[in-house]
PDB file of C-alpha atoms in Angstrom:
ATOM      1  CA  MET A   5      -6.177  13.286 -21.724  1.00  0.00           C
ATOM      2  CA  LEU A   6      -3.580  10.504 -21.776  1.00  0.00           C
ATOM      3  CA  TYR A   7      -4.404   7.156 -23.381  1.00  0.00           C
ATOM      4  CA  PHE A   8      -2.460   3.887 -23.522  1.00  0.00           C
ATOM      5  CA  GLU A   9      -0.626   5.069 -26.647  1.00  0.00           C
ATOM      6  CA  ASP A  10       0.851   8.037 -24.743  1.00  0.00           C
ATOM      7  CA  PHE A  11       2.801   5.841 -22.323  1.00  0.00           C
ATOM      8  CA  ILE A  12       5.988   5.325 -24.304  1.00  0.00           C
ATOM      9  CA  GLN A  13       8.828   3.390 -22.642  1.00  0.00           C
ATOM     10  CA  GLY A  14      11.128   5.846 -20.860  1.00  0.00           C
ATOM     11  CA  ARG A  15       8.539   8.612 -20.469  1.00  0.00           C
ATOM     12  CA  ARG A  16       8.781  10.136 -17.020  1.00  0.00           C
ATOM     13  CA  PHE A  17       6.155  11.983 -14.987  1.00  0.00           C
ATOM     14  CA  ASP A  18       7.474  14.154 -12.146  1.00  0.00           C
ATOM     15  CA  TYR A  19       5.495  14.635  -8.938  1.00  0.00           C
ATOM     16  CA  SER A  20       4.760  17.990  -7.359  1.00  0.00           C
ATOM     17  CA  PRO A  21       6.203  18.262  -3.809  1.00  0.00           C
ATOM     18  CA  VAL A  22       4.042  17.358  -0.798  1.00  0.00           C
ATOM     19  CA  ARG A  23       4.874  18.286   2.798  1.00  0.00           C
ATOM     20  CA  MET A  24       4.256  15.540   5.385  1.00  0.00           C
ATOM     21  CA  ARG A  25       2.379  17.185   8.250  1.00  0.00           C
ATOM     22  CA  THR A  26       2.553  15.845  11.799  1.00  0.00           C
ATOM     23  CA  ASP A  27      -1.222  15.992  12.321  1.00  0.00           C
ATOM     24  CA  GLU A  28      -1.926  14.116   9.077  1.00  0.00           C
ATOM     25  CA  MET A  29       0.687  11.473   9.896  1.00  0.00           C
ATOM     26  CA  ILE A  30      -0.852  10.880  13.321  1.00  0.00           C
ATOM     27  CA  ALA A  31      -4.410  10.865  11.906  1.00  0.00           C
ATOM     28  CA  PHE A  32      -3.512   8.251   9.289  1.00  0.00           C
ATOM     29  CA  ALA A  33      -1.631   6.083  11.775  1.00  0.00           C
ATOM     30  CA  SER A  34      -4.445   6.309  14.345  1.00  0.00           C
ATOM     31  CA  GLU A  35      -6.877   4.917  11.806  1.00  0.00           C
ATOM     32  CA  PHE A  36      -4.758   2.330   9.994  1.00  0.00           C
ATOM     33  CA  ASP A  37      -1.380   1.709  11.617  1.00  0.00           C
ATOM     34  CA  PRO A  38      -1.473   2.589  15.333  1.00  0.00           C
ATOM     35  CA  GLN A  39       2.103   1.654  16.224  1.00  0.00           C
ATOM     36  CA  PRO A  40       3.915   3.886  18.753  1.00  0.00           C
ATOM     37  CA  MET A  41       6.601   5.173  16.340  1.00  0.00           C
ATOM     38  CA  HIS A  42       3.850   6.516  14.048  1.00  0.00           C
ATOM     39  CA  LEU A  43       1.848   8.142  16.852  1.00  0.00           C
ATOM     40  CA  ASP A  44       4.231   9.622  19.406  1.00  0.00           C
ATOM     41  CA  GLU A  45       7.082  12.056  18.683  1.00  0.00           C
ATOM     42  CA  GLU A  46       9.060  11.035  21.755  1.00  0.00           C
ATOM     43  CA  VAL A  47       8.881   7.331  20.947  1.00  0.00           C
ATOM     44  CA  GLY A  48       9.912   8.110  17.365  1.00  0.00           C
ATOM     45  CA  ARG A  49      12.907  10.172  18.473  1.00  0.00           C
ATOM     46  CA  SER A  50      14.202   7.411  20.732  1.00  0.00           C
ATOM     47  CA  SER A  51      13.722   4.706  18.065  1.00  0.00           C
ATOM     48  CA  ILE A  52      15.983   3.799  15.157  1.00  0.00           C
ATOM     49  CA  LEU A  53      13.693   5.950  12.965  1.00  0.00           C
ATOM     50  CA  GLY A  54      14.960   9.175  14.532  1.00  0.00           C
ATOM     51  CA  GLY A  55      11.649  11.003  14.821  1.00  0.00           C
ATOM     52  CA  LEU A  56       7.892  10.732  14.350  1.00  0.00           C
ATOM     53  CA  ALA A  57       7.768   8.524  11.258  1.00  0.00           C
ATOM     54  CA  ALA A  58       4.938   8.100   8.762  1.00  0.00           C
ATOM     55  CA  SER A  59       3.368   4.672   8.341  1.00  0.00           C
ATOM     56  CA  GLY A  60       4.736   3.132   5.157  1.00  0.00           C
ATOM     57  CA  TRP A  61       1.115   2.840   4.008  1.00  0.00           C
ATOM     58  CA  HIS A  62       0.688   6.576   4.470  1.00  0.00           C
ATOM     59  CA  THR A  63       3.777   7.256   2.336  1.00  0.00           C
ATOM     60  CA  SER A  64       2.420   4.866  -0.310  1.00  0.00           C
ATOM     61  CA  ALA A  65      -1.010   6.517  -0.265  1.00  0.00           C
ATOM     62  CA  VAL A  66       0.608   9.958  -0.648  1.00  0.00           C
ATOM     63  CA  GLY A  67       2.558   8.478  -3.573  1.00  0.00           C
ATOM     64  CA  MET A  68      -0.747   7.444  -5.143  1.00  0.00           C
ATOM     65  CA  ARG A  69      -2.011  10.999  -4.763  1.00  0.00           C
ATOM     66  CA  MET A  70       1.153  12.348  -6.381  1.00  0.00           C
ATOM     67  CA  MET A  71       0.656   9.947  -9.330  1.00  0.00           C
ATOM     68  CA  ILE A  72      -2.951  11.113  -9.736  1.00  0.00           C
ATOM     69  CA  GLU A  73      -1.862  14.746  -9.807  1.00  0.00           C
ATOM     70  CA  ALA A  74       1.099  14.129 -12.103  1.00  0.00           C
ATOM     71  CA  PHE A  75      -0.701  12.140 -14.802  1.00  0.00           C
ATOM     72  CA  LEU A  76      -3.225   9.483 -13.735  1.00  0.00           C
ATOM     73  CA  GLY A  77      -6.010  11.936 -12.953  1.00  0.00           C
ATOM     74  CA  ASP A  78      -6.112  13.106 -16.553  1.00  0.00           C
ATOM     75  CA  SER A  79      -5.836   9.701 -18.192  1.00  0.00           C
ATOM     76  CA  SER A  80      -7.980   6.795 -19.319  1.00  0.00           C
ATOM     77  CA  SER A  81      -6.841   4.707 -16.309  1.00  0.00           C
ATOM     78  CA  GLN A  82      -9.031   1.702 -15.563  1.00  0.00           C
ATOM     79  CA  GLY A  83      -7.281   0.874 -12.304  1.00  0.00           C
ATOM     80  CA  SER A  84      -4.494  -1.465 -11.278  1.00  0.00           C
ATOM     81  CA  PRO A  85      -4.354  -5.191 -10.558  1.00  0.00           C
ATOM     82  CA  GLY A  86      -1.757  -4.623  -7.845  1.00  0.00           C
ATOM     83  CA  VAL A  87       1.805  -3.739  -6.957  1.00  0.00           C
ATOM     84  CA  ASP A  88       4.791  -5.879  -7.958  1.00  0.00           C
ATOM     85  CA  PHE A  89       6.801  -4.714  -4.942  1.00  0.00           C
ATOM     86  CA  MET A  90       7.025  -1.781  -2.589  1.00  0.00           C
ATOM     87  CA  GLU A  91      10.179  -0.900  -0.673  1.00  0.00           C
ATOM     88  CA  TRP A  92      10.158   1.478   2.286  1.00  0.00           C
ATOM     89  CA  LYS A  93      13.823   2.391   2.224  1.00  0.00           C
ATOM     90  CA  LYS A  94      14.164   5.309   4.658  1.00  0.00           C
ATOM     91  CA  PRO A  95      11.970   6.765   7.399  1.00  0.00           C
ATOM     92  CA  VAL A  96       9.630   9.583   6.332  1.00  0.00           C
ATOM     93  CA  LEU A  97       9.675  12.090   9.174  1.00  0.00           C
ATOM     94  CA  ALA A  98       7.306  14.897  10.130  1.00  0.00           C
ATOM     95  CA  GLY A  99       8.069  17.962   8.025  1.00  0.00           C
ATOM     96  CA  ASP A 100       9.730  16.029   5.201  1.00  0.00           C
ATOM     97  CA  ILE A 101       8.929  17.308   1.728  1.00  0.00           C
ATOM     98  CA  LEU A 102       8.335  14.437  -0.657  1.00  0.00           C
ATOM     99  CA  SER A 103       8.570  14.451  -4.415  1.00  0.00           C
ATOM    100  CA  GLY A 104       9.482  11.839  -7.020  1.00  0.00           C
ATOM    101  CA  PHE A 105       8.483  10.401 -10.340  1.00  0.00           C
ATOM    102  CA  SER A 106       6.851   7.566 -12.284  1.00  0.00           C
ATOM    103  CA  LEU A 107       8.817   6.116 -15.187  1.00  0.00           C
ATOM    104  CA  VAL A 108       7.257   3.975 -17.939  1.00  0.00           C
ATOM    105  CA  LEU A 109       9.122   0.633 -17.944  1.00  0.00           C
ATOM    106  CA  GLU A 110       7.000  -1.101 -20.557  1.00  0.00           C
ATOM    107  CA  ALA A 111       3.644  -0.884 -22.320  1.00  0.00           C
ATOM    108  CA  ARG A 112       1.774  -3.696 -24.034  1.00  0.00           C
ATOM    109  CA  PRO A 113      -1.744  -4.161 -25.420  1.00  0.00           C
ATOM    110  CA  SER A 114      -3.985  -6.570 -23.513  1.00  0.00           C
ATOM    111  CA  LYS A 115      -4.131 -10.022 -25.070  1.00  0.00           C
ATOM    112  CA  THR A 116      -7.757 -10.528 -24.131  1.00  0.00           C
ATOM    113  CA  LYS A 117      -9.263  -7.014 -24.210  1.00  0.00           C
ATOM    114  CA  PRO A 118      -8.641  -5.133 -27.469  1.00  0.00           C
ATOM    115  CA  THR A 119      -9.655  -1.769 -25.980  1.00  0.00           C
ATOM    116  CA  ILE A 120      -7.129  -1.937 -23.113  1.00  0.00           C
ATOM    117  CA  GLY A 121      -3.364  -1.721 -22.688  1.00  0.00           C
ATOM    118  CA  LEU A 122      -1.195  -2.430 -19.658  1.00  0.00           C
ATOM    119  CA  VAL A 123       1.575  -0.045 -18.604  1.00  0.00           C
ATOM    120  CA  LYS A 124       4.244  -0.924 -16.061  1.00  0.00           C
ATOM    121  CA  PHE A 125       5.738   1.920 -14.028  1.00  0.00           C
ATOM    122  CA  ARG A 126       8.684   2.341 -11.715  1.00  0.00           C
ATOM    123  CA  ASN A 127       7.714   4.817  -8.998  1.00  0.00           C
ATOM    124  CA  GLU A 128      10.181   6.523  -6.679  1.00  0.00           C
ATOM    125  CA  ILE A 129       9.488   8.890  -3.810  1.00  0.00           C
ATOM    126  CA  GLU A 130      12.306  11.011  -2.451  1.00  0.00           C
ATOM    127  CA  ASN A 131      12.738  13.463   0.401  1.00  0.00           C
ATOM    128  CA  GLN A 132      14.105  17.021   0.431  1.00  0.00           C
ATOM    129  CA  SER A 133      17.661  15.661   0.731  1.00  0.00           C
ATOM    130  CA  GLY A 134      17.289  13.663  -2.479  1.00  0.00           C
ATOM    131  CA  GLU A 135      17.200  10.325  -0.637  1.00  0.00           C
ATOM    132  CA  THR A 136      14.851   7.716  -2.071  1.00  0.00           C
ATOM    133  CA  VAL A 137      12.407   6.875   0.739  1.00  0.00           C
ATOM    134  CA  ALA A 138      10.143   4.501  -1.221  1.00  0.00           C
ATOM    135  CA  ALA A 139      10.317   2.640  -4.522  1.00  0.00           C
ATOM    136  CA  SER A 140       7.760   0.427  -6.210  1.00  0.00           C
ATOM    137  CA  GLU A 141       6.706  -1.079  -9.501  1.00  0.00           C
ATOM    138  CA  CYS A 142       3.099  -1.480 -10.537  1.00  0.00           C
ATOM    139  CA  SER A 143       0.971  -1.948 -13.637  1.00  0.00           C
ATOM    140  CA  VAL A 144      -1.990   0.207 -14.619  1.00  0.00           C
ATOM    141  CA  MET A 145      -4.658  -0.559 -17.235  1.00  0.00           C
ATOM    142  CA  PHE A 146      -5.496   2.226 -19.701  1.00  0.00           C
ATOM    143  CA  ARG A 147      -8.089   2.459 -22.450  1.00  0.00           C
ATOM    144  CA  ARG A 148      -6.619   2.730 -25.926  1.00  0.00           C
ATOM    145  CA  ARG A 149      -7.208   5.952 -27.815  1.00  0.00           C
ATOM    146  CA  ASN A 150      -9.437   4.402 -30.447  1.00  0.00           C
ATOM    147  CA  GLY A 151     -10.857   1.729 -28.193  1.00  0.00           C
ATOM    148  CA  GLU A 152     -14.499   1.382 -27.280  1.00  0.00           C
ATOM    149  CA  ALA A 153     -15.196   4.047 -24.678  1.00  0.00           C
ATOM    150  CA  ARG A 154     -16.052   2.616 -21.271  1.00  0.00           C
ATOM    151  CA  SER A 155     -16.081   5.271 -18.590  1.00  0.00           C
TER     152      SER A 155
ATOM    153  CA  MET B   5       3.539 -10.057  23.924  1.00  0.00           C
ATOM    154  CA  LEU B   6       4.740 -11.878  20.810  1.00  0.00           C
ATOM    155  CA  TYR B   7       8.452 -12.020  20.013  1.00  0.00           C
ATOM    156  CA  PHE B   8      10.320 -13.375  17.004  1.00  0.00           C
ATOM    157  CA  GLU B   9      10.399 -16.862  18.543  1.00  0.00           C
ATOM    158  CA  ASP B  10       6.579 -16.998  18.590  1.00  0.00           C
ATOM    159  CA  PHE B  11       6.274 -16.796  14.799  1.00  0.00           C
ATOM    160  CA  ILE B  12       6.537 -20.471  13.888  1.00  0.00           C
ATOM    161  CA  GLN B  13       6.126 -21.441  10.239  1.00  0.00           C
ATOM    162  CA  GLY B  14       2.457 -22.252   9.587  1.00  0.00           C
ATOM    163  CA  ARG B  15       1.076 -20.239  12.495  1.00  0.00           C
ATOM    164  CA  ARG B  16      -1.992 -18.325  11.397  1.00  0.00           C
ATOM    165  CA  PHE B  17      -3.543 -15.148  12.812  1.00  0.00           C
ATOM    166  CA  ASP B  18      -7.190 -14.506  11.913  1.00  0.00           C
ATOM    167  CA  TYR B  19      -8.521 -10.990  11.466  1.00  0.00           C
ATOM    168  CA  SER B  20     -11.667  -9.648  13.086  1.00  0.00           C
ATOM    169  CA  PRO B  21     -14.269  -8.531  10.519  1.00  0.00           C
ATOM    170  CA  VAL B  22     -14.383  -4.890   9.384  1.00  0.00           C
ATOM    171  CA  ARG B  23     -17.289  -3.304   7.493  1.00  0.00           C
ATOM    172  CA  MET B  24     -16.313  -0.974   4.627  1.00  0.00           C
ATOM    173  CA  ARG B  25     -18.397   2.172   5.053  1.00  0.00           C
ATOM    174  CA  THR B  26     -19.306   4.384   2.103  1.00  0.00           C
ATOM    175  CA  ASP B  27     -18.318   7.602   3.897  1.00  0.00           C
ATOM    176  CA  GLU B  28     -14.911   6.224   4.899  1.00  0.00           C
ATOM    177  CA  MET B  29     -14.264   4.935   1.386  1.00  0.00           C
ATOM    178  CA  ILE B  30     -15.063   8.336  -0.106  1.00  0.00           C
ATOM    179  CA  ALA B  31     -13.005  10.168   2.542  1.00  0.00           C
ATOM    180  CA  PHE B  32      -9.953   7.998   1.886  1.00  0.00           C
ATOM    181  CA  ALA B  33     -10.281   8.302  -1.885  1.00  0.00           C
ATOM    182  CA  SER B  34     -10.781  12.077  -1.699  1.00  0.00           C
ATOM    183  CA  GLU B  35      -7.492  12.422   0.121  1.00  0.00           C
ATOM    184  CA  PHE B  36      -5.322   9.838  -1.627  1.00  0.00           C
ATOM    185  CA  ASP B  37      -6.928   8.325  -4.718  1.00  0.00           C
ATOM    186  CA  PRO B  38      -9.522  10.694  -6.195  1.00  0.00           C
ATOM    187  CA  GLN B  39     -10.580   8.590  -9.181  1.00  0.00           C
ATOM    188  CA  PRO B  40     -14.285   8.649 -10.136  1.00  0.00           C
ATOM    189  CA  MET B  41     -14.973   4.957  -9.382  1.00  0.00           C
ATOM    190  CA  HIS B  42     -13.794   5.507  -5.778  1.00  0.00           C
ATOM    191  CA  LEU B  43     -15.798   8.709  -5.256  1.00  0.00           C
ATOM    192  CA  ASP B  44     -19.139   8.401  -7.018  1.00  0.00           C
ATOM    193  CA  GLU B  45     -21.668   5.573  -6.574  1.00  0.00           C
ATOM    194  CA  GLU B  46     -23.238   6.083  -9.990  1.00  0.00           C
ATOM    195  CA  VAL B  47     -19.883   5.984 -11.802  1.00  0.00           C
ATOM    196  CA  GLY B  48     -18.970   2.863  -9.836  1.00  0.00           C
ATOM    197  CA  ARG B  49     -22.237   1.112 -10.723  1.00  0.00           C
ATOM    198  CA  SER B  50     -21.779   1.753 -14.438  1.00  0.00           C
ATOM    199  CA  SER B  51     -18.113   0.631 -14.397  1.00  0.00           C
ATOM    200  CA  ILE B  52     -16.724  -2.895 -14.537  1.00  0.00           C
ATOM    201  CA  LEU B  53     -16.390  -2.688 -10.716  1.00  0.00           C
ATOM    202  CA  GLY B  54     -20.158  -2.897 -10.220  1.00  0.00           C
ATOM    203  CA  GLY B  55     -20.497  -0.301  -7.474  1.00  0.00           C
ATOM    204  CA  LEU B  56     -18.671   2.292  -5.387  1.00  0.00           C
ATOM    205  CA  ALA B  57     -15.296   0.585  -4.998  1.00  0.00           C
ATOM    206  CA  ALA B  58     -12.629   1.190  -2.371  1.00  0.00           C
ATOM    207  CA  SER B  59      -9.214   2.383  -3.489  1.00  0.00           C
ATOM    208  CA  GLY B  60      -6.837  -0.578  -3.396  1.00  0.00           C
ATOM    209  CA  TRP B  61      -4.689   1.481  -1.031  1.00  0.00           C
ATOM    210  CA  HIS B  62      -7.652   1.818   1.310  1.00  0.00           C
ATOM    211  CA  THR B  63      -8.170  -1.944   1.326  1.00  0.00           C
ATOM    212  CA  SER B  64      -4.456  -2.419   2.001  1.00  0.00           C
ATOM    213  CA  ALA B  65      -4.490   0.124   4.843  1.00  0.00           C
ATOM    214  CA  VAL B  66      -7.514  -1.607   6.396  1.00  0.00           C
ATOM    215  CA  GLY B  67      -5.551  -4.860   6.066  1.00  0.00           C
ATOM    216  CA  MET B  68      -2.724  -3.253   8.038  1.00  0.00           C
ATOM    217  CA  ARG B  69      -5.199  -2.297  10.751  1.00  0.00           C
ATOM    218  CA  MET B  70      -6.538  -5.853  10.858  1.00  0.00           C
ATOM    219  CA  MET B  71      -2.958  -7.176  11.245  1.00  0.00           C
ATOM    220  CA  ILE B  72      -2.320  -4.755  14.119  1.00  0.00           C
ATOM    221  CA  GLU B  73      -5.473  -5.893  15.905  1.00  0.00           C
ATOM    222  CA  ALA B  74      -4.870  -9.586  15.231  1.00  0.00           C
ATOM    223  CA  PHE B  75      -1.255  -9.778  16.436  1.00  0.00           C
ATOM    224  CA  LEU B  76       1.147  -6.977  15.470  1.00  0.00           C
ATOM    225  CA  GLY B  77      -0.139  -4.508  18.055  1.00  0.00           C
ATOM    226  CA  ASP B  78       0.903  -6.797  20.885  1.00  0.00           C
ATOM    227  CA  SER B  79       4.277  -7.798  19.481  1.00  0.00           C
ATOM    228  CA  SER B  80       7.895  -6.676  19.383  1.00  0.00           C
ATOM    229  CA  SER B  81       7.477  -5.476  15.765  1.00  0.00           C
ATOM    230  CA  GLN B  82      10.190  -3.095  14.583  1.00  0.00           C
ATOM    231  CA  GLY B  83       8.470  -2.306  11.303  1.00  0.00           C
ATOM    232  CA  SER B  84       8.712  -3.620   7.780  1.00  0.00           C
ATOM    233  CA  PRO B  85      11.147  -3.005   4.925  1.00  0.00           C
ATOM    234  CA  GLY B  86       8.331  -3.310   2.387  1.00  0.00           C
ATOM    235  CA  VAL B  87       5.891  -5.536   0.580  1.00  0.00           C
ATOM    236  CA  ASP B  88       6.962  -8.321  -1.800  1.00  0.00           C
ATOM    237  CA  PHE B  89       3.766  -8.036  -3.815  1.00  0.00           C
ATOM    238  CA  MET B  90       0.181  -6.911  -3.390  1.00  0.00           C
ATOM    239  CA  GLU B  91      -2.659  -8.177  -5.559  1.00  0.00           C
ATOM    240  CA  TRP B  92      -6.036  -6.456  -5.682  1.00  0.00           C
ATOM    241  CA  LYS B  93      -8.038  -9.378  -7.001  1.00  0.00           C
ATOM    242  CA  LYS B  94     -11.681  -8.309  -6.694  1.00  0.00           C
ATOM    243  CA  PRO B  95     -13.448  -4.980  -6.157  1.00  0.00           C
ATOM    244  CA  VAL B  96     -14.197  -4.067  -2.538  1.00  0.00           C
ATOM    245  CA  LEU B  97     -17.639  -2.479  -2.557  1.00  0.00           C
ATOM    246  CA  ALA B  98     -19.443  -0.247  -0.068  1.00  0.00           C
ATOM    247  CA  GLY B  99     -20.956  -2.395   2.680  1.00  0.00           C
ATOM    248  CA  ASP B 100     -18.592  -5.326   2.166  1.00  0.00           C
ATOM    249  CA  ILE B 101     -17.455  -7.022   5.355  1.00  0.00           C
ATOM    250  CA  LEU B 102     -13.770  -7.868   5.178  1.00  0.00           C
ATOM    251  CA  SER B 103     -11.880 -10.450   7.178  1.00  0.00           C
ATOM    252  CA  GLY B 104      -8.844 -12.611   6.494  1.00  0.00           C
ATOM    253  CA  PHE B 105      -5.614 -13.849   7.971  1.00  0.00           C
ATOM    254  CA  SER B 106      -1.836 -13.629   8.112  1.00  0.00           C
ATOM    255  CA  LEU B 107       0.096 -16.884   7.800  1.00  0.00           C
ATOM    256  CA  VAL B 108       3.757 -17.293   8.796  1.00  0.00           C
ATOM    257  CA  LEU B 109       5.651 -18.470   5.689  1.00  0.00           C
ATOM    258  CA  GLU B 110       9.142 -18.385   7.163  1.00  0.00           C
ATOM    259  CA  ALA B 111      11.124 -16.951  10.069  1.00  0.00           C
ATOM    260  CA  ARG B 112      14.855 -16.376  10.228  1.00  0.00           C
ATOM    261  CA  PRO B 113      17.243 -14.538  12.553  1.00  0.00           C
ATOM    262  CA  SER B 114      18.883 -11.435  11.115  1.00  0.00           C
ATOM    263  CA  LYS B 115      22.418 -12.066   9.874  1.00  0.00           C
ATOM    264  CA  THR B 116      23.630  -8.644  10.949  1.00  0.00           C
ATOM    265  CA  LYS B 117      21.520  -7.789  14.017  1.00  0.00           C
ATOM    266  CA  PRO B 118      21.565 -10.481  16.724  1.00  0.00           C
ATOM    267  CA  THR B 119      18.573  -9.003  18.576  1.00  0.00           C
ATOM    268  CA  ILE B 120      16.278  -9.107  15.506  1.00  0.00           C
ATOM    269  CA  GLY B 121      14.515 -11.735  13.423  1.00  0.00           C
ATOM    270  CA  LEU B 122      12.666 -11.409  10.128  1.00  0.00           C
ATOM    271  CA  VAL B 123       9.272 -13.053   9.604  1.00  0.00           C
ATOM    272  CA  LYS B 124       7.639 -13.415   6.202  1.00  0.00           C
ATOM    273  CA  PHE B 125       3.831 -13.471   6.085  1.00  0.00           C
ATOM    274  CA  ARG B 126       1.211 -14.291   3.503  1.00  0.00           C
ATOM    275  CA  ASN B 127      -1.770 -12.010   4.062  1.00  0.00           C
ATOM    276  CA  GLU B 128      -5.197 -12.545   2.546  1.00  0.00           C
ATOM    277  CA  ILE B 129      -8.277 -10.368   2.814  1.00  0.00           C
ATOM    278  CA  GLU B 130     -11.638 -11.816   1.906  1.00  0.00           C
ATOM    279  CA  ASN B 131     -15.181 -10.503   1.630  1.00  0.00           C
ATOM    280  CA  GLN B 132     -18.426 -11.783   3.157  1.00  0.00           C
ATOM    281  CA  SER B 133     -18.840 -14.233   0.258  1.00  0.00           C
ATOM    282  CA  GLY B 134     -15.485 -15.840   0.979  1.00  0.00           C
ATOM    283  CA  GLU B 135     -13.858 -14.365  -2.134  1.00  0.00           C
ATOM    284  CA  THR B 136     -10.243 -13.281  -1.743  1.00  0.00           C
ATOM    285  CA  VAL B 137     -10.188  -9.564  -2.570  1.00  0.00           C
ATOM    286  CA  ALA B 138      -6.511  -8.893  -1.789  1.00  0.00           C
ATOM    287  CA  ALA B 139      -3.404 -10.981  -1.216  1.00  0.00           C
ATOM    288  CA  SER B 140       0.120  -9.949  -0.328  1.00  0.00           C
ATOM    289  CA  GLU B 141       3.397 -11.121   1.117  1.00  0.00           C
ATOM    290  CA  CYS B 142       5.565  -8.981   3.350  1.00  0.00           C
ATOM    291  CA  SER B 143       8.337  -9.295   5.913  1.00  0.00           C
ATOM    292  CA  VAL B 144       8.277  -7.796   9.399  1.00  0.00           C
ATOM    293  CA  MET B 145      11.215  -7.353  11.791  1.00  0.00           C
ATOM    294  CA  PHE B 146      10.682  -8.492  15.382  1.00  0.00           C
ATOM    295  CA  ARG B 147      12.903  -8.262  18.442  1.00  0.00           C
ATOM    296  CA  ARG B 148      14.003 -11.634  19.789  1.00  0.00           C
ATOM    297  CA  ARG B 149      12.746 -12.624  23.222  1.00  0.00           C
ATOM    298  CA  ASN B 150      16.125 -12.464  24.872  1.00  0.00           C
ATOM    299  CA  GLY B 151      17.510  -9.720  22.647  1.00  0.00           C
ATOM    300  CA  GLU B 152      18.595  -6.320  23.858  1.00  0.00           C
ATOM    301  CA  ALA B 153      15.434  -4.306  24.461  1.00  0.00           C
ATOM    302  CA  ARG B 154      15.044  -1.404  22.061  1.00  0.00           C
ATOM    303  CA  SER B 155      11.590   0.097  22.256  1.00  0.00           C
TER     304      SER B 155
END
């Protein structure tokens, strides 16, 4: 189990690859982002995106899942206050295989809560051609190893 | 249909209310953010969140849906290059009724693409008690009214 103290500046967590399936892309977009380029292959092909393209929110949510599997799921994470920025740099198309990493940019103890530390990550998602399709920075709160347990 | 020219600084689009259902919160979290406080009511109640809490990504995706219904779905939107920041300020709990608005902060024609303009929005999501649970700023590209059609 990873605690605040394990997130040393420069430590990198690599994501396992995830294939973006057409049916999942359409299901997500139908529920949350029903724009034609996310729903219809023909519209996607004739748009600047070049094919059925995932909602940026879908790509971001898949990135969250990849973070959980890579390290967050076995950590003392107490959640995140938000995202500093999120760039959707390239279209994510049906069939793309995404991977990527989270890199520790900085780690500092909380000033107000002695049992907690805040870790800032740079997260990048890339496709099978090695192109970065999304990049973001966010902070996550972790319990400290010897802190009061609060689960 | 709303074009770039319709997004005047200060114009505000109000969202229709959406109720956060327990089953949808658990389904989203199971797929994208399987952390205990998003999956298990008992864990949520005993955490600092105070109950089964939606993944921040779920709240953000619901916010996207509310934007689509309020104005984006009937516009010349060409998608977004990303999000400037996203703050998850308060827990979103099962049964909460979310609403909110998007406010036009600025609008400017693209320097490189004469048929496109970029509009920056402030988006806020609030709960039934009027507390802001999420806030973000993002830019969206829109076709100009007399621009070359590209659908």
